[in-house]
CSV table of C-alpha atoms and ligand atoms in Angstrom, one decimal:
chain,number,residue,atom,x,y,z
A,1446,MET,CA,37.9,-153.0,227.0
A,1447,ASN,CA,35.1,-152.6,224.4
A,1448,ARG,CA,35.7,-150.0,221.7
A,1449,LYS,CA,33.1,-147.2,221.6
A,1450,LYS,CA,30.8,-147.3,218.5
A,1451,LEU,CA,29.9,-144.0,216.9
A,1452,LEU,CA,27.2,-143.9,214.3
A,1453,VAL,CA,27.3,-140.9,211.9
A,1454,THR,CA,24.2,-140.5,209.6
A,1455,GLY,CA,24.7,-138.6,206.4
A,1456,GLY,CA,28.4,-139.2,206.5
A,1457,SER,CA,28.7,-139.2,202.7
A,1458,GLY,CA,27.4,-135.7,202.4
A,1459,PHE,CA,29.2,-132.3,202.9
A,1460,ILE,CA,29.3,-131.7,206.6
A,1461,GLY,CA,28.9,-135.4,207.6
A,1462,GLY,CA,31.7,-136.3,205.2
A,1463,ASN,CA,34.1,-133.8,206.8
A,1464,PHE,CA,33.0,-134.9,210.3
A,1465,VAL,CA,33.6,-138.6,209.5
A,1466,GLN,CA,37.1,-137.9,208.3
A,1467,TYR,CA,37.8,-135.6,211.3
A,1468,MET,CA,36.6,-138.3,213.8
A,1469,VAL,CA,38.3,-141.3,212.1
A,1470,ASN,CA,41.6,-139.5,212.2
A,1471,LYS,CA,41.2,-138.0,215.7
A,1472,TYR,CA,39.7,-141.1,217.5
A,1473,PRO,CA,41.5,-144.3,216.3
A,1474,GLU,CA,40.0,-145.9,219.5
A,1475,TYR,CA,36.4,-145.5,218.2
A,1476,ASP,CA,34.7,-147.6,215.6
A,1477,ILE,CA,33.0,-145.1,213.3
A,1478,TYR,CA,30.0,-146.2,211.2
A,1479,ASN,CA,28.8,-143.9,208.3
A,1480,LEU,CA,25.2,-144.6,207.5
A,1481,ASP,CA,24.0,-143.0,204.3
A,1482,LEU,CA,21.5,-143.6,201.5
A,1483,LEU,CA,23.8,-142.1,198.9
A,1484,THR,CA,21.2,-139.7,197.4
A,1485,TYR,CA,22.3,-137.2,194.8
A,1486,ALA,CA,24.1,-135.3,197.6
A,1487,GLY,CA,26.1,-138.3,198.9
A,1488,ASP,CA,29.2,-139.9,197.4
A,1489,LEU,CA,31.8,-142.3,198.6
A,1490,THR,CA,34.7,-141.0,196.5
A,1491,LYS,CA,35.3,-138.3,199.1
A,1492,HIS,CA,36.4,-141.0,201.5
A,1493,ARG,CA,39.0,-142.7,199.4
A,1494,ASP,CA,41.7,-141.6,202.0
A,1495,ILE,CA,40.0,-143.3,205.0
A,1496,GLU,CA,38.0,-146.2,203.5
A,1497,MET,CA,40.8,-148.7,204.2
A,1498,LYS,CA,41.2,-147.6,207.9
A,1499,ASP,CA,40.3,-150.2,210.5
A,1500,ASN,CA,38.0,-147.9,212.5
A,1501,TYR,CA,35.8,-146.9,209.5
A,1502,PHE,CA,32.7,-148.8,208.3
A,1503,PHE,CA,30.0,-147.9,205.7
A,1504,VAL,CA,26.4,-148.9,205.8
A,1505,LYS,CA,24.0,-148.0,202.9
A,1506,ALA,CA,20.5,-147.5,204.3
A,1507,ASP,CA,17.6,-145.1,204.5
A,1508,ILE,CA,17.1,-143.5,207.9
A,1509,ALA,CA,13.3,-143.7,207.3
A,1510,ASP,CA,13.4,-147.5,206.8
A,1511,ARG,CA,12.2,-148.6,210.2
A,1512,HIS,CA,13.0,-152.3,209.8
A,1513,ALA,CA,16.6,-151.7,208.5
A,1514,ILE,CA,17.3,-149.1,211.2
A,1515,ILE,CA,16.0,-151.0,214.2
A,1516,SER,CA,17.8,-154.2,213.0
A,1517,LEU,CA,21.0,-152.3,212.6
A,1518,PHE,CA,20.8,-150.8,216.1
A,1519,GLU,CA,20.0,-154.1,217.7
A,1520,LYS,CA,23.0,-155.7,215.9
A,1521,GLU,CA,25.6,-153.0,216.5
A,1522,ARG,CA,24.6,-151.5,219.8
A,1523,PHE,CA,26.0,-148.0,219.1
A,1524,ASP,CA,27.1,-145.8,222.0
A,1525,LEU,CA,27.0,-142.4,220.3
A,1526,ILE,CA,24.9,-141.1,217.4
A,1527,VAL,CA,25.6,-137.9,215.4
A,1528,HIS,CA,22.7,-137.3,213.0
A,1529,PHE,CA,23.4,-135.2,209.9
A,1530,ALA,CA,21.4,-137.2,207.2
A,1531,ALA,CA,18.8,-134.8,205.7
A,1532,GLU,CA,17.5,-133.2,202.6
A,1533,SER,CA,19.4,-129.9,203.0
A,1534,HIS,CA,18.8,-127.6,200.0
A,1535,VAL,CA,16.2,-124.8,200.5
A,1536,ASP,CA,15.5,-124.4,196.7
A,1537,ARG,CA,14.8,-128.1,196.3
A,1538,SER,CA,12.4,-127.9,199.3
A,1539,ILE,CA,10.5,-125.1,197.5
A,1540,ALA,CA,10.2,-127.2,194.4
A,1541,ASP,CA,9.3,-130.5,196.1
A,1542,PRO,CA,8.6,-130.4,199.9
A,1543,GLY,CA,7.4,-134.0,200.4
A,1544,ILE,CA,10.8,-135.8,200.5
A,1545,PHE,CA,11.9,-133.2,203.2
A,1546,VAL,CA,9.2,-134.3,205.5
A,1547,GLN,CA,9.9,-138.0,204.8
A,1548,THR,CA,13.7,-137.8,205.4
A,1549,ASN,CA,14.0,-135.0,207.9
A,1550,VAL,CA,11.0,-135.7,210.1
A,1551,VAL,CA,10.1,-139.4,209.6
A,1552,GLY,CA,13.8,-140.4,209.3
A,1553,THR,CA,14.7,-138.5,212.5
A,1554,GLN,CA,11.8,-140.1,214.4
A,1555,THR,CA,12.9,-143.6,213.2
A,1556,LEU,CA,16.4,-143.0,214.6
A,1557,LEU,CA,15.0,-141.7,217.9
A,1558,ASP,CA,12.9,-144.8,218.2
A,1559,ALA,CA,15.8,-147.1,217.5
A,1560,SER,CA,18.0,-145.2,220.0
A,1561,LYS,CA,15.3,-145.4,222.7
A,1562,GLN,CA,14.8,-149.1,222.1
A,1563,VAL,CA,18.4,-150.2,222.4
A,1564,GLY,CA,19.7,-147.4,224.8
A,1565,ILE,CA,22.5,-145.0,223.8
A,1566,THR,CA,24.8,-142.7,225.6
A,1567,LYS,CA,24.4,-139.5,223.5
A,1568,PHE,CA,22.3,-138.5,220.4
A,1569,VAL,CA,23.5,-135.3,218.8
A,1570,HIS,CA,20.9,-133.9,216.3
A,1571,VAL,CA,22.6,-131.5,213.8
A,1572,SER,CA,20.1,-128.8,213.1
A,1573,THR,CA,20.3,-125.3,211.6
A,1574,ASP,CA,19.9,-121.6,212.4
A,1575,GLU,CA,17.2,-121.5,209.7
A,1576,VAL,CA,14.7,-122.9,212.2
A,1577,TYR,CA,14.7,-119.5,213.9
A,1578,GLY,CA,13.4,-117.8,210.7
A,1579,GLU,CA,15.0,-114.5,209.7
A,1580,LEU,CA,16.5,-111.4,211.4
A,1581,ASP,CA,16.2,-107.8,210.1
A,1582,PHE,CA,19.3,-105.9,209.1
A,1583,ASN,CA,19.9,-104.4,212.6
A,1584,PRO,CA,23.5,-105.6,213.2
A,1585,ASN,CA,23.0,-105.9,216.9
A,1586,THR,CA,20.4,-108.7,216.7
A,1587,PHE,CA,21.4,-112.3,216.9
A,1588,PHE,CA,19.8,-115.8,217.1
A,1589,THR,CA,20.2,-117.2,220.6
A,1590,GLU,CA,19.1,-120.6,221.8
A,1591,ASN,CA,16.0,-118.9,223.3
A,1592,THR,CA,14.9,-117.3,220.0
A,1593,PRO,CA,11.4,-118.8,219.1
A,1594,LEU,CA,11.3,-121.2,216.2
A,1595,GLN,CA,9.7,-119.5,213.1
A,1596,PRO,CA,10.8,-121.5,210.1
A,1597,ASN,CA,9.9,-119.9,206.7
A,1598,SER,CA,10.8,-122.6,204.1
A,1599,PRO,CA,9.6,-126.2,203.8
A,1600,TYR,CA,13.3,-127.2,204.5
A,1601,SER,CA,13.5,-125.2,207.8
A,1602,ALA,CA,10.0,-126.3,208.8
A,1603,SER,CA,11.0,-129.9,208.4
A,1604,LYS,CA,14.2,-129.3,210.5
A,1605,ALA,CA,12.2,-127.5,213.2
A,1606,SER,CA,9.8,-130.4,213.3
A,1607,SER,CA,12.7,-132.8,213.8
A,1608,ASP,CA,14.1,-130.5,216.5
A,1609,PHE,CA,10.8,-130.7,218.4
A,1610,LEU,CA,10.8,-134.5,218.2
A,1611,VAL,CA,14.3,-134.7,219.5
A,1612,ARG,CA,13.3,-132.4,222.4
A,1613,ALA,CA,10.2,-134.5,223.1
A,1614,TYR,CA,12.1,-137.8,223.2
A,1615,HIS,CA,14.4,-136.2,225.9
A,1616,GLU,CA,11.5,-134.7,227.9
A,1617,THR,CA,9.3,-137.8,227.6
A,1618,TYR,CA,11.7,-140.8,227.5
A,1619,ASN,CA,14.8,-139.2,229.0
A,1620,LEU,CA,16.8,-139.9,225.8
A,1621,PRO,CA,20.2,-138.2,226.3
A,1622,VAL,CA,20.2,-135.6,223.4
A,1623,ASN,CA,21.8,-132.4,222.3
A,1624,ILE,CA,20.6,-130.2,219.4
A,1625,THR,CA,23.1,-128.0,217.6
A,1626,ARG,CA,22.0,-125.1,215.3
A,1627,CYS,CA,24.7,-123.9,213.0
A,1628,SER,CA,24.9,-121.1,210.5
A,1629,ASN,CA,25.9,-121.5,206.8
A,1630,ASN,CA,28.9,-123.9,206.3
A,1631,TYR,CA,31.5,-123.8,203.5
A,1632,GLY,CA,34.7,-125.7,202.8
A,1633,PRO,CA,35.9,-128.9,201.0
A,1634,PHE,CA,33.4,-131.3,199.5
A,1635,HIS,CA,30.5,-128.7,199.5
A,1636,PHE,CA,28.0,-129.8,196.9
A,1637,PRO,CA,28.0,-127.2,194.0
A,1638,GLU,CA,24.2,-126.4,194.2
A,1639,LYS,CA,25.0,-124.2,197.3
A,1640,LEU,CA,26.1,-120.5,196.8
A,1641,ILE,CA,29.9,-120.8,197.6
A,1642,PRO,CA,30.8,-123.9,195.6
A,1643,LEU,CA,28.4,-123.0,192.8
A,1644,THR,CA,30.2,-119.6,192.5
A,1645,ILE,CA,33.7,-121.1,192.6
A,1646,SER,CA,32.9,-123.9,190.1
A,1647,ARG,CA,31.1,-121.5,187.7
A,1648,VAL,CA,33.7,-118.8,187.9
A,1649,LEU,CA,36.4,-121.3,187.2
A,1650,ASN,CA,34.5,-122.4,184.1
A,1651,GLU,CA,33.9,-118.7,183.1
A,1652,GLU,CA,30.1,-119.2,183.5
A,1653,LYS,CA,27.5,-116.7,184.8
A,1654,VAL,CA,26.8,-116.7,188.6
A,1655,PRO,CA,23.1,-116.4,189.5
A,1656,VAL,CA,22.5,-114.0,192.4
A,1657,TYR,CA,19.0,-114.0,193.8
A,1658,GLY,CA,17.2,-110.6,194.1
A,1659,ASP,CA,19.5,-107.7,194.9
A,1660,GLY,CA,22.2,-109.9,196.5
A,1661,LYS,CA,21.8,-108.0,199.9
A,1662,ASN,CA,20.6,-111.0,201.9
A,1663,ILE,CA,23.1,-111.8,204.7
A,1664,ARG,CA,24.4,-115.2,205.8
A,1665,ASP,CA,26.8,-115.9,208.7
A,1666,TRP,CA,29.5,-118.2,207.3
A,1667,LEU,CA,31.4,-120.9,209.2
A,1668,HIS,CA,34.2,-123.1,207.9
A,1669,VAL,CA,33.1,-126.8,208.1
A,1670,ILE,CA,36.1,-127.8,210.2
A,1671,ASP,CA,35.0,-125.4,212.9
A,1672,HIS,CA,31.6,-126.9,212.8
A,1673,CYS,CA,33.2,-130.4,213.2
A,1674,SER,CA,35.1,-129.3,216.3
A,1675,ALA,CA,31.9,-127.8,217.7
A,1676,ILE,CA,30.0,-131.1,217.3
A,1677,ASP,CA,32.9,-133.1,218.7
A,1678,LEU,CA,32.8,-130.8,221.8
A,1679,VAL,CA,29.0,-131.1,222.2
A,1680,LEU,CA,29.1,-134.9,221.7
A,1681,HIS,CA,31.6,-135.3,224.6
A,1682,GLU,CA,31.0,-132.3,226.8
A,1683,GLY,CA,27.5,-131.0,226.0
A,1684,GLU,CA,25.0,-130.9,228.9
A,1685,VAL,CA,22.3,-133.5,228.2
A,1686,GLY,CA,19.1,-131.9,226.9
A,1687,GLU,CA,20.7,-128.6,225.9
A,1688,VAL,CA,20.7,-126.7,222.6
A,1689,TYR,CA,23.9,-125.1,221.3
A,1690,ASN,CA,24.1,-122.5,218.6
A,1691,VAL,CA,27.2,-122.7,216.3
A,1692,GLY,CA,28.5,-119.7,214.3
A,1693,GLY,CA,31.6,-117.6,214.0
A,1694,HIS,CA,30.4,-114.0,213.5
A,1695,ASN,CA,31.2,-113.9,209.8
A,1696,GLU,CA,28.3,-112.0,208.3
A,1697,LYS,CA,28.5,-111.2,204.6
A,1698,THR,CA,26.0,-110.2,202.0
A,1699,ASN,CA,25.7,-112.7,199.1
A,1700,LEU,CA,27.1,-110.1,196.8
A,1701,GLU,CA,30.2,-109.6,199.0
A,1702,VAL,CA,30.7,-113.4,199.0
A,1703,VAL,CA,30.4,-113.7,195.2
A,1704,LYS,CA,32.6,-110.7,194.6
A,1705,SER,CA,35.3,-111.9,196.9
A,1706,ILE,CA,35.5,-115.3,195.1
A,1707,ILE,CA,35.5,-113.6,191.6
A,1708,ASN,CA,38.3,-111.2,192.8
A,1709,THR,CA,40.4,-114.0,194.3
A,1710,LEU,CA,40.2,-115.9,191.0
A,1711,GLY,CA,41.1,-112.8,189.1
A,1712,LYS,CA,37.9,-112.7,187.0
A,1713,SER,CA,35.4,-109.9,186.2
A,1714,ASP,CA,32.2,-108.9,188.1
A,1715,ASN,CA,30.5,-109.1,184.7
A,1716,LEU,CA,30.1,-112.8,185.5
A,1717,ILE,CA,27.4,-111.8,188.1
A,1718,GLU,CA,23.8,-112.2,186.8
A,1719,PHE,CA,20.9,-111.0,189.0
A,1720,VAL,CA,18.0,-113.5,188.7
A,1721,GLU,CA,14.5,-113.8,190.2
A,1722,ASP,CA,14.5,-113.9,194.0
A,1723,ARG,CA,14.0,-117.1,196.0
A,1724,LEU,CA,10.4,-117.5,197.3
A,1725,GLY,CA,10.2,-116.5,201.0
A,1726,HIS,CA,13.9,-115.6,200.9
A,1727,ASP,CA,15.1,-115.1,204.5
A,1728,LYS,CA,16.8,-111.6,204.8
A,1729,ARG,CA,19.5,-112.3,207.4
A,1730,TYR,CA,20.9,-115.0,209.7
A,1731,ALA,CA,23.4,-114.2,212.5
A,1732,ILE,CA,24.4,-116.5,215.4
A,1733,ASP,CA,25.2,-115.7,219.0
A,1734,PRO,CA,27.6,-118.6,219.8
A,1735,SER,CA,28.4,-117.5,223.4
A,1736,LYS,CA,26.9,-120.6,225.1
A,1737,LEU,CA,29.1,-122.9,223.0
A,1738,GLU,CA,32.2,-120.6,223.6
A,1739,LYS,CA,31.6,-121.0,227.4
A,1740,LEU,CA,31.8,-124.8,226.8
A,1741,GLY,CA,35.3,-124.2,225.3
A,1742,TRP,CA,34.7,-123.9,221.6
A,1743,ILE,CA,37.1,-121.7,219.6
A,1744,PRO,CA,36.8,-121.4,215.8
A,1745,THR,CA,40.0,-121.4,213.9
A,1746,TYR,CA,39.1,-119.7,210.6
A,1747,THR,CA,38.1,-116.2,209.8
A,1748,PHE,CA,36.0,-115.8,206.6
A,1749,GLU,CA,39.1,-114.5,204.8
A,1750,THR,CA,41.4,-117.5,205.7
A,1751,GLY,CA,38.5,-120.0,205.3
A,1752,ILE,CA,37.5,-118.8,201.8
A,1753,ALA,CA,41.1,-118.7,200.6
A,1754,GLN,CA,41.6,-122.3,201.8
A,1755,THR,CA,38.3,-123.4,200.2
A,1756,ILE,CA,39.1,-121.8,196.8
A,1757,ASN,CA,42.5,-123.5,196.8
A,1758,TRP,CA,40.8,-126.8,197.6
A,1759,TYR,CA,38.4,-126.5,194.7
A,1760,LEU,CA,41.4,-125.6,192.4
A,1761,GLU,CA,43.3,-128.7,193.6
A,1762,ASN,CA,40.3,-131.1,193.6
A,1763,LYS,CA,38.6,-130.6,190.3
A,1764,TRP,CA,38.4,-134.5,190.1
A,1765,TRP,CA,35.7,-134.3,192.8
A,1766,TRP,CA,33.4,-131.5,191.7
A,1767,GLU,CA,33.7,-132.0,187.9
A,1768,GLN,CA,32.2,-135.5,188.3
A,1769,ILE,CA,29.3,-133.9,190.2
A,1770,ILE,CA,28.4,-131.0,187.8
A,1771,SER,CA,27.6,-133.5,185.1
A,1772,GLY,CA,24.7,-136.0,184.9
A,1773,GLU,CA,21.6,-135.3,187.1
A,1774,TYR,CA,23.1,-132.0,188.2
A,1775,VAL,CA,22.7,-130.5,184.7
A,1776,ASN,CA,19.0,-131.3,184.7
A,1777,TYR,CA,18.6,-129.7,188.1
A,1778,PHE,CA,20.5,-126.6,187.1
A,1779,GLU,CA,18.5,-126.1,183.9
A,1780,LYS,CA,15.2,-126.4,185.8
A,1781,GLN,CA,16.3,-124.1,188.7
A,1782,TYR,CA,17.8,-121.3,186.6
A,1783,SER,CA,17.2,-119.8,183.2
A,1784,LEU,CA,20.9,-119.2,182.6
A,1785,LYS,CA,22.9,-120.5,179.7
B,283,NAD,P1,24.2,-132.7,202.3
B,283,NAD,O1,22.9,-132.5,201.5
B,283,NAD,O2,25.5,-132.3,201.7
B,283,NAD,O3,24.3,-134.2,202.8
B,283,NAD,C1,23.2,-135.0,203.2
B,283,NAD,C2,23.6,-136.4,203.3
B,283,NAD,O4,22.5,-137.2,203.8
B,283,NAD,C3,23.9,-137.0,201.9
B,283,NAD,O5,25.1,-137.8,202.0
B,283,NAD,C4,22.7,-137.9,201.6
B,283,NAD,O6,23.0,-139.0,200.8
B,283,NAD,C5,22.3,-138.3,203.0
B,283,NAD,N1,20.8,-138.7,203.1
B,283,NAD,C6,19.8,-138.0,202.5
B,283,NAD,N2,18.7,-138.7,202.7
B,283,NAD,C7,19.0,-139.8,203.4
B,283,NAD,C8,18.2,-140.9,204.0
B,283,NAD,N3,16.9,-140.9,203.8
B,283,NAD,N4,18.9,-141.8,204.7
B,283,NAD,C9,20.2,-141.8,204.8
B,283,NAD,N5,21.0,-140.8,204.3
B,283,NAD,C10,20.4,-139.8,203.6
B,283,NAD,O7,23.9,-131.9,203.6
B,283,NAD,P2,24.9,-131.0,204.5
B,283,NAD,O8,25.0,-129.7,204.0
B,283,NAD,O9,26.1,-131.8,204.8
B,283,NAD,O10,24.1,-130.9,205.9
B,283,NAD,C11,24.2,-132.0,206.8
B,283,NAD,C12,23.2,-131.6,208.0
B,283,NAD,O11,23.6,-130.4,208.6
B,283,NAD,C13,21.8,-131.5,207.6
B,283,NAD,O12,21.0,-132.0,208.7
B,283,NAD,C14,21.6,-130.0,207.6
B,283,NAD,O13,20.2,-129.6,207.9
B,283,NAD,C15,22.5,-129.5,208.6
B,283,NAD,N6,23.1,-128.1,208.4
B,283,NAD,C16,23.7,-127.8,207.2
B,283,NAD,C17,24.3,-126.5,207.1
B,283,NAD,C18,25.0,-126.1,205.8
B,283,NAD,O14,25.4,-125.0,205.7
B,283,NAD,N7,25.1,-127.0,204.8
B,283,NAD,C19,24.2,-125.6,208.2
B,283,NAD,C20,23.6,-126.0,209.4
B,283,NAD,C21,23.1,-127.3,209.5
B,284,DAU,O1,22.0,-121.4,207.6
B,284,DAU,C1,22.2,-122.8,207.5
B,284,DAU,C2,21.7,-123.3,206.2
B,284,DAU,O2,22.6,-122.8,205.2
B,284,DAU,C3,21.6,-124.8,206.1
B,284,DAU,O3,20.6,-125.2,207.1
B,284,DAU,C4,21.2,-125.3,204.7
B,284,DAU,O4,21.2,-126.7,204.7
B,284,DAU,C5,22.2,-124.7,203.7
B,284,DAU,O5,21.8,-125.1,202.4
B,284,DAU,C6,22.3,-123.2,203.8
B,284,DAU,O6,21.1,-122.6,203.4
B,284,DAU,P1,21.0,-121.3,202.5
B,284,DAU,O7,19.8,-121.3,201.8
B,284,DAU,O8,21.4,-120.1,203.3
B,284,DAU,O9,22.3,-121.6,201.5
B,284,DAU,P2,22.5,-121.5,199.9
B,284,DAU,O10,23.9,-121.7,199.6
B,284,DAU,O11,21.4,-122.2,199.2
B,284,DAU,O12,22.2,-119.9,199.7
B,284,DAU,C7,23.0,-118.9,200.4
B,284,DAU,C8,22.5,-117.5,200.0
B,284,DAU,O13,22.8,-117.3,198.6
B,284,DAU,C9,21.0,-117.4,200.1
B,284,DAU,O14,20.6,-116.1,200.6
B,284,DAU,C10,20.4,-117.6,198.7
B,284,DAU,C11,21.6,-117.1,197.9
B,284,DAU,N1,21.8,-117.8,196.6
B,284,DAU,C12,21.8,-119.1,196.6
B,284,DAU,C13,22.0,-119.8,195.4
B,284,DAU,C14,22.1,-121.3,195.3
B,284,DAU,C15,21.9,-117.0,195.4
B,284,DAU,O15,21.9,-115.8,195.4
B,284,DAU,N2,22.1,-117.7,194.2
B,284,DAU,C16,22.1,-119.1,194.2
B,284,DAU,O16,22.2,-119.6,193.0
């Protein structure tokens, strides 16, 4: 019997990297291809424990390179696609939106064309709750799959555009798709430009932690492994054409998140430095995950167990993040913040 071929795009980044490891270990009967351009956000060192496995393959390519993508799809005839590859950082999209349109919109359309041309069994497009815009601070309001899309940043606008293309390829060409929209992830291999790994790495180095505005904006945090299990479920059991929200009801203000990390590491709140607010800063995100729960999804981490596991991971894996916070990252950090 032929082995199933699963293509994961962006499998050298944070969530895609965790997903590739999760799938390679869980499904030895699948051949799993990680396609990644290895931008500043992607690295192969995170895969040193799986790179020798027989069911893992790496392809370096740009998802927006039409010739390379169509040739690869014609050669490999993938059954399943899980599409993570993207420019993912809101602050970078505010500074330079163009690459977000190129990768997130043109890249997604290229993958959709290749999938349509060769025929696939399922295309899961990994999107974000940010496409819904922002909620107010009323704790009884949530994003559902029927919330209208009202993206506020160039990043979320590019993701919403890609969601519309995925939907259109299903409606027009019957491409078997799902869209998942997840809240903020955290966990191992999270790139230290994002709030949680930035805070952990800076607190460990006794450096100031930049908090935007008054620190009262709310995010709904989900451990990356719970996101991986959600995507696995949608890939295998999701009803074709449907959208699924992913989130675990873990709402926290940014200040609560930063203080919990500082306290766990036994350091002082004096490390917090309030800095200029992000432009167009969304107030609150909160997910209603009931549709996915009805499909059988059960998250395993609370915020408290997940953040403890994550802090431990950063303590035990300095080799990974210390190589990242040097080089290009230093230039980025100096440009983005006026901290020492
Ligand atoms: P990331 O920035 O850590 O990783 C992105 C990966 O995509 C990197 O490995 C990068 O090299 C690769 N990539 C970028 N441009 C590429 C291109 N043109 N061709 C091929 N590969 C390319 O991102 P992440 O945080 O892991 O997010 C993954 C996906 O999940 C994104 O689509 C993002 O929108 C979505 N998402 C993220 C979160 C979150 O909290 N991080 C939450 C919900 C949804
Ligand atoms: O909601 C899902 C989204 O979560 C994903 O689609 C994005 O790819 C991912 O980057 C994340 O977006 P956010 O903008 O919410 O994540 P970030 O870690 O950049 O910021 C989290 C909150 O912390 C946000 O309110 C801004 C604030 N913040 C962030 C940074 C980097 C600070 O206060 N200081 C900082 O230095």
